[in-house]
Amino acid sequence: MSLHKGPRPSRDDDRDRRRLAVNPFHAAANPLGGMTEAPPAHRLPDSPLPPESAYRLVHDELMLDGNARLNLATFVTTWMEPQAGVLMSECRDKNMIDKDEYPRTAELERRCVAMLADLWHAPDPATAVGCSTTGSSEACMLAGMALKRRWALRNADRYPGARPNLVMGVNVQVCWEKFCNFWEVEARQVPMEGDRFHLDPQAAAELCDENTIGVVGILGSTFDGSYEPVADLCAALDALQERTGLDVPVHVDGASGAMVAPFLDEDLVWDFRLPRVASINTSGHKYGLVYPGVGWALWRDAEALPEELVFRVNYLGGDMPTFALNFSRPGAQVVAQYYTFLRLGREGYRAVQQSARDIARGLAERVAALGDFRLLTRGDQLPVFAFTTADDVTAYDVFDVSRRLREGGWLVPAYTFPPHREDLSVLRVVCRNGFSTDMADLLLADLERLLPELRRQPGPLIRDKGAATGFHH
């Protein structure tokens, strides 16, 4: 969540002395009543506003936000069926944490955990443990905490003197850097090299030592949509254990891929079928097809989640085990997740994800056919592809393309890759449910329309690449 400072000096202060710029017909019965002055922007108004006036002020300001359906930067779901919206509206006043008062909501959460444990091949889905979260970031924090606590219990004679570390690729989502910062864990990152844009299993194993709490594998890198080779990572750590005795667990960050691979890549072994995988997370609000925010964290069994991390709270008359960073939160997203599981089933999820992948692959091929761009990925893992300008293109760069597409409402991120590949700047397109073939056609048509103008530029127009885009994920 972004941090916001206090009010910035602006002309907003003058609004206290201006008439309210709202259609008078939006007021209560008297169109003039309560509409002589605009409310202040940065302090509570002295008097109430009619509800329609307050609504209109907020609604009209939000019109300046981007269109979520045209946001090809985000992995987050931007469309659900109306029935899901109705269910969410009916449950928005239910506190997810209050399992004694809302036992059926709690039961739906438990069922979702059981369904995911089965989907991800837990050895015994009945004994797998898990919980809902506000998203993958919280789920990753919980998984990291469990890894650290397990390591600390095994090394009680050395901890807290020894400093724990966590091994990951430099392509991880920023939540892992936050985890290491917040919980005082050394982040050991495998850099990108050449055309390898994610973690190398052998390089990861070489960074491990007696203070390593675990290794993170990403099933679907946000940089380019590619899967990291989780099975190869586990094999490298198996070999490490044979040589040194070090037993290093793996956490799979499946924020996106854990809800794609089980349906489209069934032969890919990445989940609890690998004994070294201790925990998995996913975002229900990404390819789980639910509006934000809901995530899931699962551990292969109770042993993988130390009991002392689970709080048992006597809350409103009931004993409630809980493991989360947040406490009160709405139950609507969990209900929507269960609705979607029930609504689609395996075949429905397979159809939705296959459609997204087909659109991504088709659009990637058509972008490549334009001749101005070079593909890094083709949308054949996550329904996501990344591309950069061809070597002979010097009149413009990816930041120019992103800026010009934004003029038409499209949000297509341009960004520079991490250390060892800072020379590489790319555009990335995320294809989600709701991004149809027709919309892909419109995007390509806008890109084709812009190319002649871009080719006539004397050179790239954006100098400050760091300020060129807000997309840094």
XYZ file of C-alpha atoms in Angstrom:
473
model
C 0.000 0.000 0.000
C 1.319 3.422 -0.927
C 2.226 5.904 1.758
C 0.642 9.308 1.373
C 1.851 12.602 2.807
C -0.321 15.459 3.977
C -1.948 17.983 1.667
C 0.283 19.450 -1.000
C 0.178 23.201 -1.603
C -2.313 23.648 -4.402
C -5.360 25.528 -5.498
C -7.521 22.985 -3.627
C -7.604 25.350 -0.663
C -9.498 27.824 -2.815
C -12.328 25.318 -3.144
C -13.580 26.345 0.298
C -14.580 29.693 -1.242
C -16.035 28.412 -4.516
C -19.526 27.266 -5.294
C -19.883 23.519 -5.473
C -19.328 22.459 -9.100
C -22.036 19.783 -9.103
C -25.177 19.560 -11.205
C -27.894 21.147 -8.991
C -30.281 18.335 -9.886
C -28.048 15.966 -7.933
C -28.972 17.728 -4.708
C -31.832 16.793 -2.448
C -35.368 18.086 -3.063
C -34.180 21.706 -3.007
C -31.548 22.097 -5.778
C -30.007 25.056 -3.944
C -29.948 23.596 -0.480
C -26.533 22.786 0.891
C -24.806 23.768 -2.356
C -23.492 27.244 -1.651
C -19.886 26.213 -0.962
C -17.631 23.354 -1.993
C -16.338 21.136 0.817
C -12.654 21.316 1.798
C -10.420 18.681 0.211
C -8.020 18.057 3.093
C -10.059 18.473 6.273
C -13.467 17.353 7.417
C -16.232 19.685 6.265
C -18.180 21.495 8.945
C -21.568 20.289 7.746
C -22.958 17.219 5.965
C -23.591 17.069 2.228
C -26.586 15.465 0.580
C -25.608 11.855 -0.278
C -25.962 12.336 -4.024
C -23.743 15.428 -3.919
C -21.042 13.587 -1.977
C -21.306 10.642 -4.352
C -21.037 12.849 -7.416
C -17.941 14.668 -6.128
C -16.108 11.397 -5.516
C -17.427 9.709 -8.652
C -16.433 12.534 -10.956
C -12.897 12.751 -9.571
C -12.426 9.015 -10.023
C -13.330 9.363 -13.702
C -9.737 10.544 -14.181
C -8.417 7.094 -13.222
C -7.469 4.752 -16.027
C -9.927 2.207 -17.397
C -9.149 -1.023 -15.528
C -10.117 -3.208 -18.483
C -7.481 -1.458 -20.635
C -4.805 -1.870 -17.968
C -2.430 -4.414 -19.482
C 0.106 -3.776 -16.710
C -1.827 -5.410 -13.915
C -2.203 -9.120 -13.226
C -5.227 -8.345 -11.049
C -8.706 -9.410 -12.145
C -10.708 -6.572 -13.689
C -13.881 -8.453 -14.670
C -16.215 -10.871 -12.908
C -19.723 -12.061 -13.614
C -22.570 -9.927 -12.220
C -23.611 -12.784 -9.931
C -20.201 -12.664 -8.249
C -20.627 -8.938 -7.733
C -23.997 -9.521 -6.081
C -22.506 -12.112 -3.720
C -19.668 -9.776 -2.823
C -22.116 -6.983 -2.119
C -24.102 -9.298 0.153
C -20.948 -10.216 2.099
C -19.070 -6.927 2.272
C -20.248 -6.328 5.851
C -19.027 -9.725 7.106
C -15.759 -9.706 9.028
C -13.688 -12.603 7.738
C -11.869 -12.979 11.034
C -15.083 -13.422 13.027
C -15.510 -17.104 12.346
C -17.865 -17.628 15.285
C -20.364 -15.080 14.022
C -20.023 -16.043 10.339
C -19.402 -19.798 10.423
C -20.506 -20.434 6.839
C -18.049 -17.867 5.486
C -15.354 -19.604 7.527
C -16.439 -22.947 6.080
C -16.147 -21.607 2.531
C -12.584 -20.489 3.332
C -11.782 -23.985 4.627
C -13.214 -25.549 1.467
C -11.108 -23.272 -0.740
C -7.964 -24.353 1.139
C -8.938 -28.017 0.659
C -9.559 -27.473 -3.057
C -6.171 -25.804 -3.520
C -4.412 -28.548 -1.517
C -5.924 -31.105 -3.880
C -5.134 -29.014 -6.967
C -1.493 -28.652 -5.891
C -1.074 -32.358 -5.054
C -0.565 -32.103 -1.300
C 0.453 -35.564 0.008
C -2.712 -35.632 2.108
C -5.054 -32.731 1.291
C -6.890 -33.419 4.555
C -3.779 -32.556 6.602
C -2.486 -29.647 4.504
C -2.872 -26.342 6.296
C -3.563 -22.965 4.787
C -5.421 -19.695 5.040
C -6.757 -16.838 3.002
C -4.890 -13.534 2.955
C -5.385 -10.107 1.456
C -3.173 -11.115 -1.470
C 0.066 -12.821 -2.405
C 2.185 -10.225 -0.652
C 0.744 -11.138 2.736
C 0.879 -14.836 1.820
C 4.586 -14.496 0.993
C 5.207 -12.775 4.316
C 3.536 -15.659 6.144
C 5.490 -18.269 4.180
C 8.734 -16.421 4.859
C 7.938 -16.208 8.567
C 7.351 -19.968 8.673
C 10.645 -20.624 6.889
C 12.531 -18.386 9.291
C 10.919 -19.916 12.382
C 11.636 -23.478 11.197
C 15.262 -22.532 10.594
C 15.493 -20.843 14.014
C 14.106 -23.937 15.758
C 16.651 -26.157 14.003
C 19.465 -23.745 14.872
C 18.459 -22.740 18.381
C 22.064 -23.071 19.550
C 23.239 -20.433 17.028
C 20.265 -18.101 16.671
C 19.838 -15.158 17.225
C 23.605 -14.760 16.832
C 23.616 -16.086 13.259
C 21.964 -14.014 10.552
C 19.426 -15.940 8.432
C 19.314 -15.520 4.667
C 16.814 -16.215 1.907
C 17.890 -17.119 -1.649
C 15.863 -15.901 -4.631
C 16.187 -14.565 -8.139
C 16.604 -10.843 -8.696
C 13.286 -10.993 -10.569
C 11.191 -11.580 -7.442
C 8.243 -9.347 -6.665
C 9.073 -6.509 -4.280
C 7.159 -8.178 -1.437
C 10.121 -10.541 -0.918
C 12.499 -7.623 -0.502
C 10.031 -6.179 1.992
C 9.949 -9.470 3.879
C 13.729 -9.558 4.173
C 13.783 -5.944 5.322
C 10.934 -6.245 7.834
C 12.050 -9.567 9.339
C 15.801 -8.908 9.241
C 16.734 -11.616 6.778
C 19.607 -11.255 4.317
C 18.342 -11.317 0.738
C 20.687 -13.331 -1.501
C 19.665 -12.734 -5.088
C 20.716 -14.635 -8.187
C 21.302 -12.035 -10.930
C 20.063 -12.212 -14.500
C 22.626 -13.276 -17.078
C 22.309 -12.918 -20.856
C 18.968 -14.259 -22.017
C 18.227 -15.925 -18.665
C 15.768 -13.608 -16.975
C 15.085 -15.609 -13.830
C 16.738 -17.784 -11.208
C 19.387 -20.352 -12.174
C 19.013 -23.499 -10.004
C 22.707 -24.219 -9.633
C 23.555 -20.603 -8.868
C 20.822 -20.597 -6.224
C 22.217 -23.742 -4.584
C 25.689 -22.214 -4.489
C 24.351 -19.260 -2.479
C 22.944 -21.530 0.235
C 24.712 -22.171 3.526
C 23.849 -23.205 7.069
C 21.971 -19.925 7.586
C 19.690 -20.262 4.567
C 16.040 -20.463 5.640
C 14.842 -21.401 2.154
C 14.871 -20.702 -1.569
C 12.026 -18.967 -3.406
C 11.010 -20.230 -6.833
C 8.699 -18.081 -8.947
C 6.042 -19.803 -11.010
C 5.457 -16.942 -13.378
C 7.907 -14.042 -13.275
C 6.294 -10.632 -13.419
C 9.121 -9.387 -15.650
C 8.393 -11.626 -18.612
C 5.764 -14.237 -17.669
C 8.175 -17.194 -17.643
C 8.113 -20.082 -15.166
C 11.188 -20.726 -13.073
C 12.347 -24.395 -13.184
C 11.143 -25.440 -9.725
C 11.873 -29.145 -10.262
C 15.445 -28.369 -11.345
C 15.823 -26.103 -8.327
C 14.726 -28.908 -6.003
C 17.126 -31.314 -7.738
C 20.025 -28.864 -7.239
C 19.128 -28.594 -3.545
C 18.875 -32.403 -3.288
C 22.428 -32.626 -4.623
C 23.515 -29.931 -2.177
C 22.097 -31.944 0.709
C 23.917 -35.074 -0.459
C 27.203 -33.150 -0.512
C 26.853 -31.043 2.617
C 23.920 -32.278 4.662
C 22.139 -28.922 4.295
C 18.379 -29.441 4.024
C 16.993 -26.285 2.409
C 13.220 -26.031 1.822
C 11.602 -24.353 -1.181
C 8.713 -21.950 -1.246
C 6.911 -21.569 -4.575
C 5.596 -18.078 -5.227
C 2.785 -19.028 -7.563
C 1.058 -15.646 -7.406
C -0.060 -16.129 -11.012
C 1.258 -19.467 -12.275
C -0.220 -21.602 -9.500
C -3.640 -20.902 -11.011
C -2.480 -21.446 -14.604
C -0.086 -24.409 -14.621
C -2.465 -26.930 -12.943
C -4.911 -26.474 -15.814
C -2.706 -25.887 -18.859
C 0.607 -27.558 -17.926
C -0.489 -30.659 -16.052
C 2.750 -32.528 -16.771
C 4.873 -29.753 -15.272
C 5.993 -30.827 -11.802
C 6.370 -27.759 -9.589
C 4.097 -28.242 -6.581
C 3.786 -30.500 -3.501
C 4.694 -33.495 -5.658
C 8.243 -32.304 -5.003
C 9.066 -33.255 -1.381
C 11.285 -30.207 -0.965
C 8.398 -27.795 -1.612
C 7.237 -26.745 1.848
C 4.728 -24.039 0.938
C 2.962 -22.373 -1.979
C 1.109 -19.101 -2.346
C -1.169 -17.719 -5.013
C -3.288 -14.656 -5.661
C -6.968 -15.422 -5.879
C -7.324 -11.957 -7.364
C -4.993 -12.683 -10.284
C -5.501 -15.821 -12.350
C -7.735 -17.085 -9.530
C -10.230 -14.785 -11.301
C -11.500 -12.826 -8.268
C -11.604 -9.076 -7.734
C -8.877 -7.786 -5.365
C -7.938 -8.589 -2.701
C -7.611 -12.248 -1.776
C -4.597 -14.518 -1.670
C -3.865 -17.998 -0.367
C -0.979 -19.552 1.539
C -0.693 -23.343 1.912
C 1.816 -25.593 3.668
C 2.252 -29.238 2.705
C 1.484 -30.382 6.296
C 1.292 -29.114 9.862
C 5.026 -29.730 10.367
C 5.843 -27.104 7.720
C 3.985 -24.432 9.721
C 5.384 -24.171 13.266
C 2.578 -24.331 15.804
C 3.901 -21.372 17.781
C 3.113 -19.086 14.832
C -0.579 -20.017 15.028
C -2.529 -17.872 17.454
C -5.589 -19.282 19.163
C -7.883 -16.431 19.993
C -10.950 -16.572 22.211
C -12.981 -14.223 20.068
C -16.702 -13.659 20.649
C -17.089 -16.948 22.419
C -15.165 -19.222 20.062
C -11.655 -20.695 19.912
C -10.193 -19.485 16.640
C -6.777 -20.500 15.271
C -5.424 -17.732 13.080
C -2.217 -17.074 11.185
C -2.296 -13.764 9.374
C -0.768 -10.309 9.459
C -4.187 -8.701 9.149
C -7.107 -9.233 11.458
C -10.430 -7.682 10.444
C -11.124 -7.820 6.711
C -14.195 -8.435 4.556
C -15.300 -11.946 3.719
C -16.584 -10.939 0.286
C -13.469 -11.932 -1.669
C -13.278 -15.377 -0.046
C -16.938 -15.946 -0.913
C -16.220 -14.811 -4.475
C -13.302 -17.264 -4.673
C -15.515 -20.157 -3.610
C -18.178 -19.026 -6.102
C -15.595 -19.045 -8.897
C -14.253 -22.483 -7.927
C -17.822 -23.805 -7.849
C -18.846 -21.991 -11.020
C -15.936 -23.028 -13.239
C -14.503 -26.269 -11.905
C -11.383 -27.687 -13.521
C -12.721 -27.629 -17.064
C -13.991 -24.072 -16.737
C -10.661 -22.825 -15.398
C -8.875 -24.698 -18.166
C -11.054 -23.012 -20.802
C -10.579 -19.521 -19.347
C -6.806 -19.841 -18.966
C -6.406 -21.457 -22.380
C -8.305 -18.586 -23.971
C -6.037 -16.054 -22.245
C -2.930 -17.955 -23.366
C -4.202 -18.233 -26.956
C -4.839 -14.479 -27.086
C -1.394 -13.744 -25.616
C 0.388 -16.015 -28.084
C -1.564 -14.679 -31.052
C -0.971 -11.062 -30.092
C 2.731 -11.696 -29.469
C 3.135 -13.200 -32.946
C 1.396 -10.222 -34.543
C 3.566 -7.743 -32.619
C 6.673 -9.599 -33.798
C 5.379 -9.530 -37.384
C 5.390 -5.715 -37.321
C 9.188 -5.875 -37.653
C 9.931 -3.119 -35.144
C 10.018 -5.362 -32.089
C 11.796 -8.411 -30.692
C 9.987 -10.821 -28.401
C 11.559 -11.966 -25.142
C 8.669 -14.288 -24.310
C 5.693 -15.446 -26.328
C 2.876 -15.909 -23.803
C 3.199 -19.697 -23.812
C 3.617 -20.000 -20.021
C 1.785 -17.252 -18.204
C -0.540 -15.485 -20.679
C 1.997 -12.679 -20.609
C 4.657 -11.603 -23.065
C 7.477 -9.088 -23.021
C 9.091 -7.416 -26.011
C 11.606 -4.716 -26.803
C 12.500 -2.689 -29.869
C 14.530 -4.347 -32.605
C 18.244 -3.607 -32.792
C 17.860 -1.371 -35.849
C 15.163 0.821 -34.275
C 16.800 4.062 -33.115
C 14.071 6.692 -33.573
C 12.113 5.645 -30.478
C 12.243 3.260 -27.544
C 9.797 1.280 -25.419
C 9.085 4.265 -23.172
C 7.898 6.263 -26.181
C 5.614 3.391 -27.174
C 4.145 3.158 -23.677
C 3.523 6.900 -23.566
C 1.814 7.012 -26.944
C -0.376 3.979 -26.222
C -1.510 5.666 -23.034
C -2.975 8.461 -25.139
C -5.517 5.914 -26.365
C -6.271 4.635 -22.865
C -3.989 1.576 -22.987
C -1.743 1.061 -19.962
C 1.213 -0.968 -21.235
C 4.187 -0.781 -18.868
C 7.717 -0.048 -20.000
C 10.548 -0.731 -17.577
C 14.205 -1.580 -17.290
C 15.368 -4.995 -16.113
C 17.310 -5.508 -12.829
C 21.095 -5.612 -12.264
C 23.243 -7.306 -14.915
C 20.554 -6.504 -17.520
C 19.862 -2.826 -16.885
C 20.652 -2.359 -20.558
C 17.373 -4.077 -21.452
C 14.118 -2.091 -21.435
C 10.891 -3.836 -22.373
C 7.149 -3.551 -22.774
C 4.941 -6.173 -21.125
C 1.387 -7.203 -21.953
C -0.692 -9.170 -19.431
C -3.664 -10.978 -20.969
C -6.414 -11.698 -18.443
C -9.955 -12.982 -18.534
C -11.963 -10.144 -20.042
C -9.216 -9.122 -22.477
C -10.835 -10.491 -25.608
C -9.577 -11.134 -29.123
C -11.472 -8.023 -30.222
C -9.630 -5.928 -27.634
C -6.325 -7.436 -28.767
C -7.210 -6.384 -32.326
C -7.882 -2.838 -31.120
C -4.566 -2.690 -29.269
C -2.651 -3.880 -32.312
C -4.493 -1.417 -34.557
C -3.524 1.463 -32.248
C 0.091 0.276 -32.204
C 0.176 0.058 -36.007
C -1.310 3.543 -36.273
C 1.382 4.997 -33.996
C 4.388 3.364 -35.645
C 4.729 5.733 -38.633
C 4.837 8.730 -36.274
C 7.298 7.022 -33.943
C 9.563 6.095 -36.842
C 9.748 9.757 -37.874
C 11.070 10.898 -34.491
C 14.657 12.165 -34.425
C 15.334 9.898 -31.452
C 13.795 8.667 -28.187
C 11.978 11.544 -26.487
C 12.025 10.388 -22.872
C 15.304 11.080 -21.106
C 14.553 10.171 -17.472
C 13.776 6.479 -17.712
C 13.216 6.193 -13.965
C 10.426 8.747 -14.112
C 9.037 7.545 -17.429
C 6.673 4.998 -15.920
C 5.082 4.106 -12.631
C 5.390 0.385 -13.380
C 8.183 -1.130 -11.312
C 6.895 -4.657 -10.735
